XYZ file of C-alpha atoms in Angstrom:
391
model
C -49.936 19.242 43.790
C -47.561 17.698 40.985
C -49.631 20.103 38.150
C -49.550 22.733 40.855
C -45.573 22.389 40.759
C -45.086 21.849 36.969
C -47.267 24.875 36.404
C -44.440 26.747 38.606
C -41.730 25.587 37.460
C -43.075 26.040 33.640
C -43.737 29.874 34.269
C -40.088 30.370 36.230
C -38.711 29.016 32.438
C -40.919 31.346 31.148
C -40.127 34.354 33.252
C -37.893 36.374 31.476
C -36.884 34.483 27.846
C -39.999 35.196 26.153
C -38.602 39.637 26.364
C -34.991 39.608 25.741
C -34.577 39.063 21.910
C -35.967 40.786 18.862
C -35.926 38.607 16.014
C -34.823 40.400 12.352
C -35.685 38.555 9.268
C -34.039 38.403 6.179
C -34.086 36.595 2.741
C -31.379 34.421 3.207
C -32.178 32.981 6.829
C -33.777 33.863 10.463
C -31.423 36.626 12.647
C -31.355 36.917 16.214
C -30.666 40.636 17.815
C -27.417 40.765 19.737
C -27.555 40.661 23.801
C -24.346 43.488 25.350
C -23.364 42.021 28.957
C -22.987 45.138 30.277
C -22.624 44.367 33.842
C -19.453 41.637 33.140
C -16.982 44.209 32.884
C -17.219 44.868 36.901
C -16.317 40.920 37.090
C -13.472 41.650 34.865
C -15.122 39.461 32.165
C -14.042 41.293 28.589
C -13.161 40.696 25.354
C -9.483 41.275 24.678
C -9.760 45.151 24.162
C -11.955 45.391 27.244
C -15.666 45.767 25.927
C -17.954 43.574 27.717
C -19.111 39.957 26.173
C -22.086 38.937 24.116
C -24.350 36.695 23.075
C -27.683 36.191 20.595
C -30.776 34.253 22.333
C -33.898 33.271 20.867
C -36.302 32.346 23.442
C -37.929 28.677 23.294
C -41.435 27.729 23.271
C -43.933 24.956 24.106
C -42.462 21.852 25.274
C -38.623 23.643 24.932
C -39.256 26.255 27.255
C -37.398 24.437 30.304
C -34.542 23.435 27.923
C -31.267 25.398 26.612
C -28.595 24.720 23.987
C -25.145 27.461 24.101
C -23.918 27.303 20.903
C -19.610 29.023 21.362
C -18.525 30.631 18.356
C -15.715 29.322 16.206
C -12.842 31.741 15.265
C -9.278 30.634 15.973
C -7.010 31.415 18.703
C -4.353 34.161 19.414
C -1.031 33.575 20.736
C 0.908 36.510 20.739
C 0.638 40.045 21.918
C 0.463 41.277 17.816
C -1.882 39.111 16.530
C -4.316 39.314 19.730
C -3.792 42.970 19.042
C -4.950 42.565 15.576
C -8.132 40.551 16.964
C -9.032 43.341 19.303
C -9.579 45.604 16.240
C -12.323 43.662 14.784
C -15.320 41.668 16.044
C -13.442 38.424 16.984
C -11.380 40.643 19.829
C -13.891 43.471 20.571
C -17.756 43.378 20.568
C -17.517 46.904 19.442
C -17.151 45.594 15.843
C -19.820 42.509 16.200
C -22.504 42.153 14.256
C -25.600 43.527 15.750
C -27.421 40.682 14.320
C -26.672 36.502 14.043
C -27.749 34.243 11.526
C -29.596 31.147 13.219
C -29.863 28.098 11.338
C -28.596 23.991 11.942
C -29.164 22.937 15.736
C -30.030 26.609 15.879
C -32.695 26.479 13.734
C -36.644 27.278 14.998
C -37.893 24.854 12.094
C -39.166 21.640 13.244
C -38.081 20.324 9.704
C -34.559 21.387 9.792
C -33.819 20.916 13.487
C -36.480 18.360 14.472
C -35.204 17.840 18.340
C -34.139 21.301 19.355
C -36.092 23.646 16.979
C -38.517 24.973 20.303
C -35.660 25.272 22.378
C -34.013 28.661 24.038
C -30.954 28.728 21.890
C -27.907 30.878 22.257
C -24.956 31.702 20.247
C -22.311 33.246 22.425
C -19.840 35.555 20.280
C -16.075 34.624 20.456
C -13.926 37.754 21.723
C -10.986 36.425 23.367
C -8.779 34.203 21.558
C -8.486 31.023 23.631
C -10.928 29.004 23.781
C -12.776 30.703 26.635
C -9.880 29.135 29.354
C -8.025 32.660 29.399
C -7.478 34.534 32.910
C -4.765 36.734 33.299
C -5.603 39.333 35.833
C -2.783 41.769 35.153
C -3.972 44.061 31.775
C -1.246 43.895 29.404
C 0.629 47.300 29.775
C 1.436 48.677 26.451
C -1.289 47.689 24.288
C -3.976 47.228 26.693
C -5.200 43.999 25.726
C -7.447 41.766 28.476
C -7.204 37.499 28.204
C -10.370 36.588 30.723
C -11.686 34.331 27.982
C -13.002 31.809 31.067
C -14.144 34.822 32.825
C -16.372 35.777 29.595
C -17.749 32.134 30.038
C -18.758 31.833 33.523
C -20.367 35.768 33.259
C -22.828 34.679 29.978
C -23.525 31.645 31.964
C -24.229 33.477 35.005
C -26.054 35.731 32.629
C -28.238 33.308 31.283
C -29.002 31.392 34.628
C -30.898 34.944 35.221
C -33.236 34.644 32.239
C -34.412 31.304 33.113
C -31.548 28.680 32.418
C -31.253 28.418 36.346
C -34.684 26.343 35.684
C -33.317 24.699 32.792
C -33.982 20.726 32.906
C -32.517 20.103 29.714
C -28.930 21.303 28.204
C -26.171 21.044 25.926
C -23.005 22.967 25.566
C -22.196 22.852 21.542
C -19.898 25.068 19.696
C -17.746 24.475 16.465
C -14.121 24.987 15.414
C -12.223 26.792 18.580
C -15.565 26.731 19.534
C -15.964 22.439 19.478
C -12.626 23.207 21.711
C -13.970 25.150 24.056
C -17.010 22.964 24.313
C -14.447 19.867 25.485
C -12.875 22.418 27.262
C -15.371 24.122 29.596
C -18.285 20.938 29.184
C -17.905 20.275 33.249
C -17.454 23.674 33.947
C -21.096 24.446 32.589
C -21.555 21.256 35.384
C -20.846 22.952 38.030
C -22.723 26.205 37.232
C -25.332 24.296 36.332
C -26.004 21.934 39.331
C -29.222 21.097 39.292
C -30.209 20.292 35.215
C -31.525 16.904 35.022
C -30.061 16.071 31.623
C -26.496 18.610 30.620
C -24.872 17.022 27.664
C -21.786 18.254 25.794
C -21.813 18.127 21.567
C -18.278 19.413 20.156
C -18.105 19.892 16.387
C -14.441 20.122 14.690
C -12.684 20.673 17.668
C -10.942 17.405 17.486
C -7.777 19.190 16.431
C -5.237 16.251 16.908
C -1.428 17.149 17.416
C -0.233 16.223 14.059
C 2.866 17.228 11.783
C 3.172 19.513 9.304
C 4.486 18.440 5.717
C 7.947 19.171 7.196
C 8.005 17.089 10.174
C 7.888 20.444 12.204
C 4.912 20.174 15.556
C 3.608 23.975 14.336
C -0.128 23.165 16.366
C 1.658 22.189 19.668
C 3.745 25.187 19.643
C 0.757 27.371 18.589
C -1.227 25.494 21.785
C 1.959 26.282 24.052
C 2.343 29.995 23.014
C -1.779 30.112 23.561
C -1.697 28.890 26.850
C 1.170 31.069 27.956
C -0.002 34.341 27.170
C -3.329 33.482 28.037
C -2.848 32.130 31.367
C -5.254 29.143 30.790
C -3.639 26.251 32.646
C -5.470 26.952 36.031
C -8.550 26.448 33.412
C -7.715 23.105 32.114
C -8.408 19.967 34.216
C -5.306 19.255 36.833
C -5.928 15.732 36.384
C -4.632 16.504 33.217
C -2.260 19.346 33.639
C -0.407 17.357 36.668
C 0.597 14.716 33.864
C 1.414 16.900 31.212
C 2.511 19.789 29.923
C -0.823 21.757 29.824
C -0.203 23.106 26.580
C -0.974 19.167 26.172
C -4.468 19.554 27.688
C -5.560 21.832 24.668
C -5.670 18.629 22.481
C -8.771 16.837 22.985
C -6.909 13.409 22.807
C -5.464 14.225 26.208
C -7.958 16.313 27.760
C -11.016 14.545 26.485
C -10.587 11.575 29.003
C -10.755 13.376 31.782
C -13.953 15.066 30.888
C -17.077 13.257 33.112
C -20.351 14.998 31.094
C -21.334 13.116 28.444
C -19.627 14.489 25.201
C -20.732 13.802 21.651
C -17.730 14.483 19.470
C -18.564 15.581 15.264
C -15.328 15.329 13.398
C -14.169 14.716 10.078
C -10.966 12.964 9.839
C -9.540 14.934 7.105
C -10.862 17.826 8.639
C -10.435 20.725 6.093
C -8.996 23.394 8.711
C -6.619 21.013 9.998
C -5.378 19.743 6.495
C -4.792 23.442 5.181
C -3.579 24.531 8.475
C -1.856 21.794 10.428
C -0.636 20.137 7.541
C -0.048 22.685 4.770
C 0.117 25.562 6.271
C 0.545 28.427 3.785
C 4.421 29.203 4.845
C 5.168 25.575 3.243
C 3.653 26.474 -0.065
C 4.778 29.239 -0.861
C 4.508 28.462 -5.114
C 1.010 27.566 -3.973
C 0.973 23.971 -5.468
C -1.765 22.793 -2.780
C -3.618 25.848 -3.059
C -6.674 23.882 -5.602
C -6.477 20.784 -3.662
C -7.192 22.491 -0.615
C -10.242 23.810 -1.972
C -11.277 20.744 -2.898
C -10.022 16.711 -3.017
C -10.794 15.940 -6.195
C -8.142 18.553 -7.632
C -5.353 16.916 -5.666
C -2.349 15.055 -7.291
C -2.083 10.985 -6.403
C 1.005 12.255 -3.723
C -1.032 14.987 -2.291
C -4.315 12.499 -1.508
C -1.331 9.672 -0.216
C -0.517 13.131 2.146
C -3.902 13.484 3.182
C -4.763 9.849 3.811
C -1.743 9.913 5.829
C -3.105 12.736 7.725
C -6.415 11.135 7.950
C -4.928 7.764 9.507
C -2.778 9.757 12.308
C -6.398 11.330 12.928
C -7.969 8.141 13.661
C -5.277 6.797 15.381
C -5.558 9.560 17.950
C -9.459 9.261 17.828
C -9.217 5.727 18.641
C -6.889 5.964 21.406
C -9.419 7.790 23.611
C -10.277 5.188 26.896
C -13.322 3.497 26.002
C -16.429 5.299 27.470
C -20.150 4.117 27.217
C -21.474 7.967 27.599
C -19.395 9.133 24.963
C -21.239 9.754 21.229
C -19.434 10.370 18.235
C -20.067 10.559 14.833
C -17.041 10.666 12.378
C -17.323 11.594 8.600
C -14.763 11.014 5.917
C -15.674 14.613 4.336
C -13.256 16.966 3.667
C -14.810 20.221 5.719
C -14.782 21.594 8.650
C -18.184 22.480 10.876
C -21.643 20.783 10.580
C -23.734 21.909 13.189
C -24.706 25.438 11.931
C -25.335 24.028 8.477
C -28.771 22.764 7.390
C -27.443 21.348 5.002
C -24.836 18.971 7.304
C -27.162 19.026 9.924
C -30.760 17.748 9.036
C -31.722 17.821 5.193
C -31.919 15.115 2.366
C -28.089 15.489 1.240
C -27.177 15.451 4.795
C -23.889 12.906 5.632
C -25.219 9.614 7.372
C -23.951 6.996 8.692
C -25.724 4.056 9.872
C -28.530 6.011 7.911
C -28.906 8.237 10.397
C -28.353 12.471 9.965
C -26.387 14.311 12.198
C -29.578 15.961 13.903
C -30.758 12.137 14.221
C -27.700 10.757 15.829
C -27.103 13.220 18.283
C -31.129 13.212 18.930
C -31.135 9.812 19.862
C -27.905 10.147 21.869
C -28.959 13.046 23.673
C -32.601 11.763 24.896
C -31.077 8.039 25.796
C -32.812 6.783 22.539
C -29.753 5.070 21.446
C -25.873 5.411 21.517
C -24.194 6.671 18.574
C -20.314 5.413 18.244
C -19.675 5.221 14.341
C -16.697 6.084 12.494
C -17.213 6.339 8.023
C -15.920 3.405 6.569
C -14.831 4.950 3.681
C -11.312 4.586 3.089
C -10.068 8.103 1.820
C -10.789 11.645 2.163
C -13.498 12.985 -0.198
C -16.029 16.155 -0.974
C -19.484 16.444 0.777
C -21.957 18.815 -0.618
């Protein structure tokens, strides 16, 4: 009876993920055809000019069949009416302009030697299109320049989507993403819980979305008011947890150090602290240099002056601090690099190969392995004392 059962539950995983992707090869790496989710736009679920959502699967095999990892796109946020307009003129607003075809490789890889845990998983890469994270949900269409903010709607419909080709039966999960994607992941990693009732094992991994609220160069709080104006247009409070919301101003909630407590899946945070966005963003952003004087050491730490790396140390301390004022949690993973970049995941390279970043000797790929399956916890922090270059 048990084999009887396995064998049914093995072909429900099977059911539909082994038709709805067409693979496309090319030199440089392994390309996944794009999936249109035609029927979201009767939910209301659209990218901000109003063309539906999508996403690239490649269906697992073997022993990965009954498992899933969503991979959200990175891409930045919009917070006002022109620049969101701007977005919804090119394939990070519209999927109109999106790539027909996306490049697979890191945690999305489907090499055993590259991505030794996941590589026989069904893996999906869900394209960005909305500009907040995926917690937007304004129902009113803006009036003049017809712009749309359901970013959570887009969410919950590719779920929903998914569920139909065989996730539904999924027994293992994880909700990844990197950049505004490693945001959303914090951001919508119980959400996916509660779609998602009955996976045994539904694990969150967030890569460089640790954006922490710092200063700029200036003194000035540029991020927060960013976050504020985000939230606003976007309508995303109702999307962020009350627990949080009710104690803070949500625009608050978007930083993980305050919303990150009050997630309850188990979340395995990838950071740098002197992440490379955040340093030539949140620090230096390029309205406070205008003669350009950071411009090489932003490309790179070893061309920076003695004050500029005292700047970025600085930066990197007020990371840590934040980091390390998280409430203790014994589910929680997290492995923190001294490198100045920003993404790992979706990078060989970062992810599983000889020049990988380690720490306690372990890879990326083998850290969040052992984390994921119960093998081990994973709570390390580099030791090194200063910001420097990884290859």
């Amino acid at each position: 009876m048990m084999k009887l059962t396995f064998r049914l539950a093995l072909l429900a995983c099977l059911a539909v993920v082994s038709i709805t992707t067409t693979l496309g090869a090319g030199d440089d790496g392994f390309y996944v055809n794009i999936t249109i989710v035609q029927k979201a736009t009767a939910k209301g679920a659209v990218c901000l000019d109003g063309s539906p959502p999508a996403y690239h699967l490649h269906p697992g095999h073997g022993s990965g069949l009954c498992s899933w990892i969503i991979v959200l796109d990175a891409g930045g946020w919009c917070s006002s009416i022109p620049d969101c307009l701007d977005r919804s003129a090119n394939f990070s607003g519209s999927s109109k302009y999106m790539d027909r075809w996306a490049f697979f490789a890191g945690i999305l890889s489907n090499i055993s030697e590259e991505n030794p845990e996941f590589y026989n998983w069904n893996r999906v890469r869900v394209k960005y299109c909305d500009g907040s994270s995926f917690t937007g949900d304004v129902e009113q269409v803006d009036p003049d320049n017809k712009l749309y903010f359901r970013g959570s709607r887009i969410f919950k419909a590719i779920m929903e989507d998914l569920s139909t080709k065989g996730m539904q039966n999924a027994e293992n999960a994880i909700l990844s993403g990197s950049s505004a994607g490693g945001l959303a992941t914090i951001l919508n990693c119980d959400k996916l819980k509660s779609l998602l009732p009955n996976v045994a094992r539904l694990k969150c991994v967030a890569d460089a979305g640790f954006f922490i609220n710092g200063r700029t160069i200036s003194g000035t709080l540029d991020i927060q008011e960013m976050y504020q104006r985000v939230v606003t247009l976007h309508g995303s409070a109702k999307n962020l947890p009350s627990a949080c919301t009710s104690a803070m101003d949500p625009s608050l909630c978007f930083f993980p150090e305050n919303v990150v407590p009050y997630v309850q899946t188990p979340l395995f945070i990838i950071n740098s602290a002197y992440d490379s966005w955040q340093i030539n963003n949140t620090l230096v952003p390029k309205y406070l240099d205008p003669e350009l004087v950071w411009e090489q050491c932003k490309k790179q730490i070893s061309n920076c002056t003695f004050s500029q790396r005292l700047i970025i140390q600085a930066f990197g301390v007020e990371f840590l601090k934040a980091f390390e004022g998280l409430t203790p949690c014994f589910t929680r993973g997290y492995f923190i690099t001294s490198c100045h970049s920003h993404g790992a995941i979706l990078s060989t390279n970062f992810w599983f190969s000889p020049t990988s970043p380690r720490l306690l000797h372990k890879t990326l790929a083998e850290a969040v392995g052992d984390w994921y399956f119960d093998r081990a916890g994973f709570q390390r922090i580099d030791p090194y004392p200063c910001a420097r270059d990884c290859k």
